[in-house]
Short mmCIF file of C-alpha atoms in Angstrom, two decimals:
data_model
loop_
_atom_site.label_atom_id
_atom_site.label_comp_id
_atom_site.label_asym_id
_atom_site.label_seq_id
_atom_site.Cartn_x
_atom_site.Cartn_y
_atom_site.Cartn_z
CA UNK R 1 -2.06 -2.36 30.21
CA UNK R 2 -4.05 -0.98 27.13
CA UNK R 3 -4.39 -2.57 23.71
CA UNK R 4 -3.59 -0.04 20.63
CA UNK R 5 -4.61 -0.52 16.55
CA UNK R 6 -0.80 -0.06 15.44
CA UNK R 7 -0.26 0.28 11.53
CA UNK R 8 2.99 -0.67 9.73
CA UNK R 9 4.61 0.88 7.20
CA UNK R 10 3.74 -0.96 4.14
CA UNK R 11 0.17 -2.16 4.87
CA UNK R 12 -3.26 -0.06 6.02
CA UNK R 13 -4.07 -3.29 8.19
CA UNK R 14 -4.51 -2.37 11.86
CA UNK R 15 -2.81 -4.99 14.70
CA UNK R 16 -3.94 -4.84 18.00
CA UNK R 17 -1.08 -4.75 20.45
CA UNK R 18 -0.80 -4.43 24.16
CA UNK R 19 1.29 -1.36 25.63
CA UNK R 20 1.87 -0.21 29.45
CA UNK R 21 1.42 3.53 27.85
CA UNK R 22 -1.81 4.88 26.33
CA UNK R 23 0.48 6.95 23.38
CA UNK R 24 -1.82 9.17 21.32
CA UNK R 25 -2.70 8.53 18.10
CA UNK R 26 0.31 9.60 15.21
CA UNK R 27 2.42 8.31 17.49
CA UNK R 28 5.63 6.51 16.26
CA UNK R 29 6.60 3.02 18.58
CA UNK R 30 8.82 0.49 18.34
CA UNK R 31 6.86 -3.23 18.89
CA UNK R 32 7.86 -6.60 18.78
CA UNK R 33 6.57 -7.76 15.44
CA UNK R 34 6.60 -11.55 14.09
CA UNK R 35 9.42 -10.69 12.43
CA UNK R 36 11.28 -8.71 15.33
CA UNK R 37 11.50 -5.15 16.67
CA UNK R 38 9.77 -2.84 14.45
CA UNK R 39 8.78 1.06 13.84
CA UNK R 40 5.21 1.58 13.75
CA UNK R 41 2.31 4.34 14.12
CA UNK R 42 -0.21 4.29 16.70
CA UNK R 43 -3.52 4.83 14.39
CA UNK R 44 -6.16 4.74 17.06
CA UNK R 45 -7.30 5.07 20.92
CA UNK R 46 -6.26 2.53 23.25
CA UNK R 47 -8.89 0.07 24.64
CA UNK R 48 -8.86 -2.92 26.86
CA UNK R 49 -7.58 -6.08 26.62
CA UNK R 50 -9.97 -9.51 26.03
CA UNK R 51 -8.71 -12.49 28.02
CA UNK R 52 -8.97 -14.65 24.81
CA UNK R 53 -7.10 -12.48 21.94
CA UNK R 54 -3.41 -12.13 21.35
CA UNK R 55 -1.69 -9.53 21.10
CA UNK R 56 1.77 -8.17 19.94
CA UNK R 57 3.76 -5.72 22.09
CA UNK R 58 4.82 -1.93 21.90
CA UNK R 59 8.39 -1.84 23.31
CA UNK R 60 8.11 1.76 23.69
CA UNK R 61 7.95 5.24 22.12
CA UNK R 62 10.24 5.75 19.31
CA UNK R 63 13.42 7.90 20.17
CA UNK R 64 15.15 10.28 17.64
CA UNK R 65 18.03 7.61 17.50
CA UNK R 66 15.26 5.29 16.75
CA UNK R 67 13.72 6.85 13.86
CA UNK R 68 17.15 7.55 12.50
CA UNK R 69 18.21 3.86 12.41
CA UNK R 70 15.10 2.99 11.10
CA UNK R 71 15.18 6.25 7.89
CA UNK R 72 18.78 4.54 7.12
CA UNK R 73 17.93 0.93 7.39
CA UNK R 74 14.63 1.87 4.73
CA UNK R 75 17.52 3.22 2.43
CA UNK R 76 19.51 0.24 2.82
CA UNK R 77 16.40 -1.88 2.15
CA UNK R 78 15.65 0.27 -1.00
CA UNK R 79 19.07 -0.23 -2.45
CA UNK R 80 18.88 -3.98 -1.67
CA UNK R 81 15.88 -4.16 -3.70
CA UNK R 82 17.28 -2.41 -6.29
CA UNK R 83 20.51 -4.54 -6.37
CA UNK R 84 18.50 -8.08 -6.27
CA UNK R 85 16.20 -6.84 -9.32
CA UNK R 86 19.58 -6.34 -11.52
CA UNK R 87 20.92 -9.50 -10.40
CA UNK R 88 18.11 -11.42 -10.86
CA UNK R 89 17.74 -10.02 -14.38
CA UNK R 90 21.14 -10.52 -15.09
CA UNK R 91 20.82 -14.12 -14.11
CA UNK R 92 17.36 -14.62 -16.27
CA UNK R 93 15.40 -15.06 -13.27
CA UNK R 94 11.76 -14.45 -14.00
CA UNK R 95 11.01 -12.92 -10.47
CA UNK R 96 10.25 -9.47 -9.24
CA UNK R 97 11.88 -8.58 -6.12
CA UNK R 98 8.95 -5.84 -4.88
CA UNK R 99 10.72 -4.90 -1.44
CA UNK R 100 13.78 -5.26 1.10
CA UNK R 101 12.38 -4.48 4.59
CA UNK R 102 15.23 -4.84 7.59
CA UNK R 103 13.99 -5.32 11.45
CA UNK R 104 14.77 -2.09 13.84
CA UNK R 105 18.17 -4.81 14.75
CA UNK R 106 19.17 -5.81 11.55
CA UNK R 107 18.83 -8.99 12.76
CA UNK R 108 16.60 -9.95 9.68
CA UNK R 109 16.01 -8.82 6.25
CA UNK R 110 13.09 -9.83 4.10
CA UNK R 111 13.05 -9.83 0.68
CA UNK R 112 9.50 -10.01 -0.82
CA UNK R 113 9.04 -11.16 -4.21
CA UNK R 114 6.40 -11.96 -6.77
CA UNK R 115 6.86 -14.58 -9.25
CA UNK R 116 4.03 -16.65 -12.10
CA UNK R 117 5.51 -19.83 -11.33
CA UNK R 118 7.62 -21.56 -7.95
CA UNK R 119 11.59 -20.32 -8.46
CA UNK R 120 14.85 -20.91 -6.93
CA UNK R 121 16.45 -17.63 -5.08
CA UNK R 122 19.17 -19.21 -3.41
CA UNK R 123 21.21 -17.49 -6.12
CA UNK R 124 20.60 -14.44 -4.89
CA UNK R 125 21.09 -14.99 -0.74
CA UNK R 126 25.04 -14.37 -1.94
CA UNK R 127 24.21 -11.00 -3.25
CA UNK R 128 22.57 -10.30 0.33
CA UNK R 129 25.20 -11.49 2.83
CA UNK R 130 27.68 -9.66 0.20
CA UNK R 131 25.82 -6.38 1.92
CA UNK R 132 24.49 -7.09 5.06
CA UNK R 133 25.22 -9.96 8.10
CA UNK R 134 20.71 -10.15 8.98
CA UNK R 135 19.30 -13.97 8.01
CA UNK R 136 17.50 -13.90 4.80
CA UNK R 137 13.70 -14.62 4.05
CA UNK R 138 12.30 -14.70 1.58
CA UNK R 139 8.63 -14.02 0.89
CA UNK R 140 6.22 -14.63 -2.10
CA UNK R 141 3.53 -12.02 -2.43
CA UNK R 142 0.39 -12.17 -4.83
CA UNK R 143 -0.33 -9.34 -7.09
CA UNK R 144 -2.74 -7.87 -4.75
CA UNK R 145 -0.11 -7.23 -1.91
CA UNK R 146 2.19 -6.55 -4.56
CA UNK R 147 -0.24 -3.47 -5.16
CA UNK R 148 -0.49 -2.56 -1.93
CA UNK R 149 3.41 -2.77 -1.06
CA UNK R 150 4.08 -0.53 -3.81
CA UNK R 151 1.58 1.67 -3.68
CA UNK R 152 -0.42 2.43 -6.95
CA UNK R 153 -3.40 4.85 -8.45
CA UNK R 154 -7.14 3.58 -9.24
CA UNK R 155 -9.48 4.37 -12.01
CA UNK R 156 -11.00 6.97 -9.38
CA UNK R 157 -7.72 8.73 -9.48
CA UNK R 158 -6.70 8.24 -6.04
CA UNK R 159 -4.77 5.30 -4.55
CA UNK R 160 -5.71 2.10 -4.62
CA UNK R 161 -7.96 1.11 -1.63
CA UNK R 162 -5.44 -1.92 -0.90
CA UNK R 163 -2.40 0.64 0.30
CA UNK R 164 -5.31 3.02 2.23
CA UNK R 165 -8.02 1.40 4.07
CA UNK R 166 -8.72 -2.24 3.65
CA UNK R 167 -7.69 -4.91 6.50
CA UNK R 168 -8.29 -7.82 4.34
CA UNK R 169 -8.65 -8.96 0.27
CA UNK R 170 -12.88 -9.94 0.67
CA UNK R 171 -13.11 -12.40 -1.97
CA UNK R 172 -14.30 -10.49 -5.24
CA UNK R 173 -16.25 -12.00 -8.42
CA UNK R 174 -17.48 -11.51 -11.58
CA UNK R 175 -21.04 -12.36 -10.46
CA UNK R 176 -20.91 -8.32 -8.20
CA UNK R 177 -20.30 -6.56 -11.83
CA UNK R 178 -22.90 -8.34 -13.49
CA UNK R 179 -25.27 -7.55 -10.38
CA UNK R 180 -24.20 -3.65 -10.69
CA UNK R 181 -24.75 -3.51 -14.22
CA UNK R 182 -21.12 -3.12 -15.59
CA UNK R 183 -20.35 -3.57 -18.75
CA UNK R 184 -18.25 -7.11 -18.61
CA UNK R 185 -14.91 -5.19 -20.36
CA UNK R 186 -11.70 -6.70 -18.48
CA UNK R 187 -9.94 -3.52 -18.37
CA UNK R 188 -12.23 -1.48 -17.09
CA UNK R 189 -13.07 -4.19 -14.29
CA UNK R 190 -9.51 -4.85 -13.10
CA UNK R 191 -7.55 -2.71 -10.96
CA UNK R 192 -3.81 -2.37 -11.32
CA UNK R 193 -3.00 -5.15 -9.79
CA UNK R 194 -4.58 -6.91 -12.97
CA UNK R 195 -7.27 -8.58 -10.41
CA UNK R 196 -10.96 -7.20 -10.19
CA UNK R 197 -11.18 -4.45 -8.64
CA UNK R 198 -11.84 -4.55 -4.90
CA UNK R 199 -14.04 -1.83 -4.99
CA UNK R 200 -16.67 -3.71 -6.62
CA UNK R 201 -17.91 -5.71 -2.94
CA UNK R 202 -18.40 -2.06 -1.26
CA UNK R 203 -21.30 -1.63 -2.22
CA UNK R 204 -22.77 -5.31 -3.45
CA UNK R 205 -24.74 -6.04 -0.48
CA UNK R 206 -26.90 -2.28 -0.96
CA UNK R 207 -27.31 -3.61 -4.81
CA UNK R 208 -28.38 -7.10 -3.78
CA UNK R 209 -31.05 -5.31 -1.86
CA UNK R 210 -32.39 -2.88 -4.84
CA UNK R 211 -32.55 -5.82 -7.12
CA UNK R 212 -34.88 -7.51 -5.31
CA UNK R 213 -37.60 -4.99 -6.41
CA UNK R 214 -36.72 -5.32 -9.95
CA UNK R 215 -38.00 -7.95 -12.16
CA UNK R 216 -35.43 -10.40 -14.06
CA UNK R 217 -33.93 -9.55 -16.86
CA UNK R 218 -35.59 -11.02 -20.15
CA UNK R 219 -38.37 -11.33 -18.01
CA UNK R 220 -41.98 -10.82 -19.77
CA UNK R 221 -44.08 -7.94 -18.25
CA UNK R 222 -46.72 -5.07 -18.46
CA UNK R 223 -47.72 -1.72 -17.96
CA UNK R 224 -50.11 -1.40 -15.15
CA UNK R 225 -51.54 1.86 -16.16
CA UNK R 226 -51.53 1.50 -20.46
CA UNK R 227 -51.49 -2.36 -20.55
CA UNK R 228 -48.28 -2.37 -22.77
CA UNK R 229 -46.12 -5.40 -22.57
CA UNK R 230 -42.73 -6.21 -23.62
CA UNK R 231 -39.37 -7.89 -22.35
CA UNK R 232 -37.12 -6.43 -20.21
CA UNK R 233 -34.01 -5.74 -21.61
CA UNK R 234 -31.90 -3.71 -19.25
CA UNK R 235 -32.06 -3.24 -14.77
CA UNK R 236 -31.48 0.11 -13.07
CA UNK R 237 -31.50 -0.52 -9.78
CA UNK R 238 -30.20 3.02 -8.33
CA UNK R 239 -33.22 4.62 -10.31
CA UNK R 240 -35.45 1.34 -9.72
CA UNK R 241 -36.61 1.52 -13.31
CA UNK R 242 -36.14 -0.89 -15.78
CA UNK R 243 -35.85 -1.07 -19.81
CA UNK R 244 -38.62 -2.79 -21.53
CA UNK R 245 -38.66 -3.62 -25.15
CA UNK R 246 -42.66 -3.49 -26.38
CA UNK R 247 -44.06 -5.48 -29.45
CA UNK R 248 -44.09 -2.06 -31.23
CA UNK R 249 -40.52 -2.03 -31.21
CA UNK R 250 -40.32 0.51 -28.39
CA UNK R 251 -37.47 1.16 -26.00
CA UNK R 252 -39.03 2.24 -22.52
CA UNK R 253 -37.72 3.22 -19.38
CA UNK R 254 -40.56 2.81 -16.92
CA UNK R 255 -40.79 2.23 -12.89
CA UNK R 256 -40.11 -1.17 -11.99
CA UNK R 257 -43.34 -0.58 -9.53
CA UNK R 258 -45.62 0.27 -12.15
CA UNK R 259 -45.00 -3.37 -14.28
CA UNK R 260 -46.59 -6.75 -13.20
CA UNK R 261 -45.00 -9.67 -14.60
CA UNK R 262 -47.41 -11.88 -17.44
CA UNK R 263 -49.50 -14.62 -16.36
CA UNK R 264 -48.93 -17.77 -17.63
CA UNK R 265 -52.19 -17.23 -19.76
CA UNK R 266 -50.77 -14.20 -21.83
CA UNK R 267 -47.61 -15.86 -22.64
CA UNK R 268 -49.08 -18.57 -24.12
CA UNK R 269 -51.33 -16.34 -26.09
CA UNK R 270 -48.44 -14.35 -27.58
CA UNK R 271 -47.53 -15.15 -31.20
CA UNK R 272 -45.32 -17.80 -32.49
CA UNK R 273 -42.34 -15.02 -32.79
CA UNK R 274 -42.83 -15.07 -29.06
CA UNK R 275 -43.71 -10.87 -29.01
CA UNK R 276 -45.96 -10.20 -26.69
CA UNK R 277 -48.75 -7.41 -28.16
CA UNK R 278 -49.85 -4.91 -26.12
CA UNK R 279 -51.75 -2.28 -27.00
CA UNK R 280 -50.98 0.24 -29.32
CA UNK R 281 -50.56 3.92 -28.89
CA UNK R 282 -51.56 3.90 -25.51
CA UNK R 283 -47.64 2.93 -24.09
CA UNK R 284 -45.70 5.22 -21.55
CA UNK R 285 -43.78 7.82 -23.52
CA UNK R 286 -40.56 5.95 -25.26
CA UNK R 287 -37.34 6.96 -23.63
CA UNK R 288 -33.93 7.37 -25.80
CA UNK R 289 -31.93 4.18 -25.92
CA UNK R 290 -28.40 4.31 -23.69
#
């Protein structure tokens, strides 16, 4: 017995399941899923099994008459869907029926659905058993597996990570843009799922790490080499420089390495306005403000 990372049709998420057959990888098997018999893809090499997981099982390798049953029971599920979302609208339902999806048997069909607040469906099992004999469940789904049932595009032009490549939804916060420097604009922050976008914890930790050389922003510092001082007003991590705002009413872009942070003594020497003075003329050259 091996263990294979099997992929189902509407989700990137890999499931470990245990097979008598090492199948190679593209592979199309039917498995015994939570829900029942199911077509899959083998999406990676086998590997053993650990004595404390548990794992699904792949039935066997797809046959022709298989895949066939399976192409016509996806059409079926696609008109169902398309049925229960004009039958729900006749009925003033404020639901969005986002997919049908029938086990390999047609023993079950469920109907996932997306919804702001908790609703009634059993309006609509009717309109099911009027088509089909398989039990009925139904499923709520939040807008981020919504997205990745239905498949969508990014800002970046290609689809959304959520149909592609990730196994789970890492928990994502406003806290990430703010550390990358984004501008804190709703629509550019949230994908099309309406959340924030997942692709802002890919690269967090790597920021986290280039911050830590930077001094705070608002922070009071100076110029190592022309004794300048000034606030900082703006981080760059990727660059490690930072924007400093001198008492001449400069706009600087200098290394973050090249700026100590003001004693105690200097800051309570600056002026009532609070402007620190440095001295004049003898700044790094002013950079163009962004």
């Amino acid at each position: 017995m091996v263990v294979l990372p099997i992929r189902f049709e509407r989700s990137p998420r890999l499931h470990a399941m245990l097979s008598e057959e090492a199948h190679p990888v593209g592979t199309r098997v039917v498995v015994q899923g939570k829900r029942g018999p199911e077509v899959a893809t083998v999406r990676g090499e086998p590997r053993e099994p650990l004595a404390q997981e548990r794992y699904g099982a792949v039935l066997r390798a797809a046959t022709p008459e298989d895949l066939k049953r399976w192409e016509d029971l996806h059409r079926a599920g696609e008109d169902l869907k398309w049925l229960l979302r004009a039958r729900a609208r006749q009925r003033g339902l404020p639901v969005k029926v986002v997919a049908a999806e029938f086990t390999l048997d047609e023993s079950l069909v469920t109907v996932s659905y997306s919804a702001d607040e908790r609703i009634e469906l059993s309006s609509l099992i009717g309109e099911v058993r009027a088509h089909t004999r398989a039990r009925v469940n139904f499923a709520a789904v939040g807008p981020r597996e919504q997205a990745q049932m239905i498949g969508t595009l990014g800002a970046c032009g290609r689809e959304n990570c959520s149909s592609t490549h990730l196994q789970d939804f890492a928990p994502v916060s406003i806290r990430m843009a703010r550390d990358q420097q984004l501008p804190l604009n709703p629509e550019k922050l949230s994908g099309p799922c309406g959340r924030l976008l997942c692709c802002l914890q890919f690269e967090h930790t790597q920021y986290l790490e280039l911050l830590k050389d930077l001094p705070r922003k608002n922070a009071k510092v100076c110029h190592e080499g022309s004794g300048a001082c000034g606030k900082v007003t703006k981080l760059h991590p990727l660059s490690g420089t930072v924007d400093v705002a001198t008492d001449q009413g400069l706009l600087q872009n200098v290394p973050a390495a090249d700026l100590r942070r003001m004693t105690d003594a200097e800051v309570r020497a600056l002026p009532e306005g609070g402007r620190p003075q440095g001295r004049p003329g003898k700044g790094p050259r002013p950079a163009p403000s962004e």
